Every structure is written in C-alpha cells, then in structure tokens.
Amino acid sequence: MKRSVLLGLFVTVSLMASPSFAAEDLCAVNIKTIENARAQTPPEMSDQVMDSVKQAKADQAKGTKEGTDDCIAETEQTIKQIKDANKGGK
C-alpha cells in the first residue's frame, strides 16, 4: 500500500512539474533557434536580434515562471520578425 501511495505522489509531482520544464526548454530552444538563424538575419536587424537574445537570456536567468514566459514571448516575437524579414527579401 505504501508503494502505491508513494508512486502516486511521484507521478502527480512529475506531471505538475512537466509544463514548467517544457516551458524552460522552449525558452532555451527559441534562443538557440535565433542564434542559429543569425546567418539569415538581415544586417539591418542584427543589433535588434542580439538585443532580443540578451533580454531573453536575462529573463531566463530569473529562474521564475514569469521570466520563462517573458523569454518565450521575446524569442517568439524575434523568430517571427526574422521569418517575416526573410519572406520579404525573397
């Protein structure tokens, strides 16, 4: 009986923690995506993109849900801007 209770608690805690880890991963993946896309970034956007990455890393470093959410919002906006700029250039 004790094993099933402990297992149940472990599963519950794991499920509760998963969205947080997924969000942190998305923040890190988005930062890496931007860094990898630097070669395709139009030169006139270079400073803006680097500032965005710095802001996202600062948000990520807070280690809070709000910081992670801010990181994701910042990086998703920057990724969209890079994609839009590349569509206009082709």
CSV table of C-alpha atoms in Angstrom, one decimal:
chain,number,residue,atom,x,y,z
A,1,MET,CA,0.0,0.0,0.0
A,2,LYS,CA,2.8,2.5,0.8
A,3,ARG,CA,4.4,1.9,-2.5
A,4,SER,CA,1.3,2.7,-4.5
A,5,VAL,CA,0.8,5.9,-2.4
A,6,LEU,CA,4.4,7.0,-3.0
A,7,LEU,CA,4.2,6.1,-6.7
A,8,GLY,CA,1.0,8.1,-7.0
A,9,LEU,CA,2.6,11.1,-5.3
A,10,PHE,CA,5.7,10.8,-7.6
A,11,VAL,CA,3.6,10.6,-10.7
A,12,THR,CA,1.5,13.6,-9.6
A,13,VAL,CA,4.6,15.7,-8.8
A,14,SER,CA,6.2,14.7,-12.1
A,15,LEU,CA,3.1,15.7,-14.1
A,16,MET,CA,2.8,19.0,-12.2
A,17,ALA,CA,6.5,19.8,-12.9
A,18,SER,CA,6.4,18.8,-16.6
A,19,PRO,CA,4.8,22.0,-18.0
A,20,SER,CA,7.5,24.1,-16.2
A,21,PHE,CA,10.3,22.1,-17.7
A,22,ALA,CA,8.7,22.2,-21.1
A,23,ALA,CA,8.4,26.0,-21.0
A,24,GLU,CA,12.1,26.3,-19.9
A,25,ASP,CA,13.0,24.0,-22.7
A,26,LEU,CA,11.0,26.1,-25.2
A,27,CYS,CA,12.8,29.3,-24.0
A,28,ALA,CA,16.2,27.6,-24.5
A,29,VAL,CA,15.2,26.1,-27.9
A,30,ASN,CA,14.0,29.5,-29.1
A,31,ILE,CA,17.2,31.2,-28.0
A,32,LYS,CA,19.2,28.6,-29.9
A,33,THR,CA,17.0,28.9,-32.9
A,34,ILE,CA,17.7,32.7,-33.0
A,35,GLU,CA,21.4,32.2,-32.5
A,36,ASN,CA,21.4,29.6,-35.4
A,37,ALA,CA,19.5,31.9,-37.7
A,38,ARG,CA,22.0,34.8,-37.3
A,39,ALA,CA,23.4,34.0,-40.8
A,40,GLN,CA,20.0,34.5,-42.3
A,41,THR,CA,19.2,37.6,-40.3
A,42,PRO,CA,19.1,40.8,-42.4
A,43,PRO,CA,22.1,43.1,-41.5
A,44,GLU,CA,19.7,45.9,-40.5
A,45,MET,CA,18.1,43.6,-37.9
A,46,SER,CA,21.4,42.3,-36.4
A,47,ASP,CA,21.5,44.7,-33.4
A,48,GLN,CA,17.8,44.3,-32.7
A,49,VAL,CA,18.1,40.5,-32.7
A,50,MET,CA,21.2,40.5,-30.5
A,51,ASP,CA,19.4,42.8,-28.0
A,52,SER,CA,16.4,40.4,-28.0
A,53,VAL,CA,18.7,37.4,-27.2
A,54,LYS,CA,20.3,39.4,-24.4
A,55,GLN,CA,16.9,40.2,-23.0
A,56,ALA,CA,15.6,36.6,-23.4
A,57,LYS,CA,18.7,35.3,-21.6
A,58,ALA,CA,18.2,37.8,-18.8
A,59,ASP,CA,14.6,36.7,-18.5
A,60,GLN,CA,15.6,33.1,-18.5
A,61,ALA,CA,18.2,33.7,-15.8
A,62,LYS,CA,15.5,34.9,-13.4
A,63,GLY,CA,14.5,31.3,-12.9
A,64,THR,CA,10.9,32.1,-12.5
A,65,LYS,CA,7.7,31.3,-14.4
A,66,GLU,CA,7.3,35.0,-15.2
A,67,GLY,CA,10.9,35.1,-16.5
A,68,THR,CA,10.4,32.0,-18.6
A,69,ASP,CA,7.1,33.3,-20.0
A,70,ASP,CA,8.8,36.6,-20.8
A,71,CYS,CA,11.7,34.7,-22.5
A,72,ILE,CA,9.3,32.8,-24.7
A,73,ALA,CA,7.3,35.9,-25.6
A,74,GLU,CA,10.5,37.7,-26.5
A,75,THR,CA,12.0,34.9,-28.5
A,76,GLU,CA,8.8,34.0,-30.4
A,77,GLN,CA,8.4,37.6,-31.5
A,78,THR,CA,12.0,37.8,-32.7
A,79,ILE,CA,11.7,34.5,-34.6
A,80,LYS,CA,8.6,35.8,-36.3
A,81,GLN,CA,10.3,39.0,-37.2
A,82,ILE,CA,13.3,37.1,-38.7
A,83,LYS,CA,10.9,34.9,-40.7
A,84,ASP,CA,8.9,37.9,-41.9
A,85,ALA,CA,12.0,39.7,-42.9
A,86,ASN,CA,13.3,36.7,-44.9
A,87,LYS,CA,9.9,36.3,-46.7
A,88,GLY,CA,10.1,39.9,-47.8
A,89,GLY,CA,13.6,39.5,-49.1
A,90,LYS,CA,12.8,36.6,-51.4
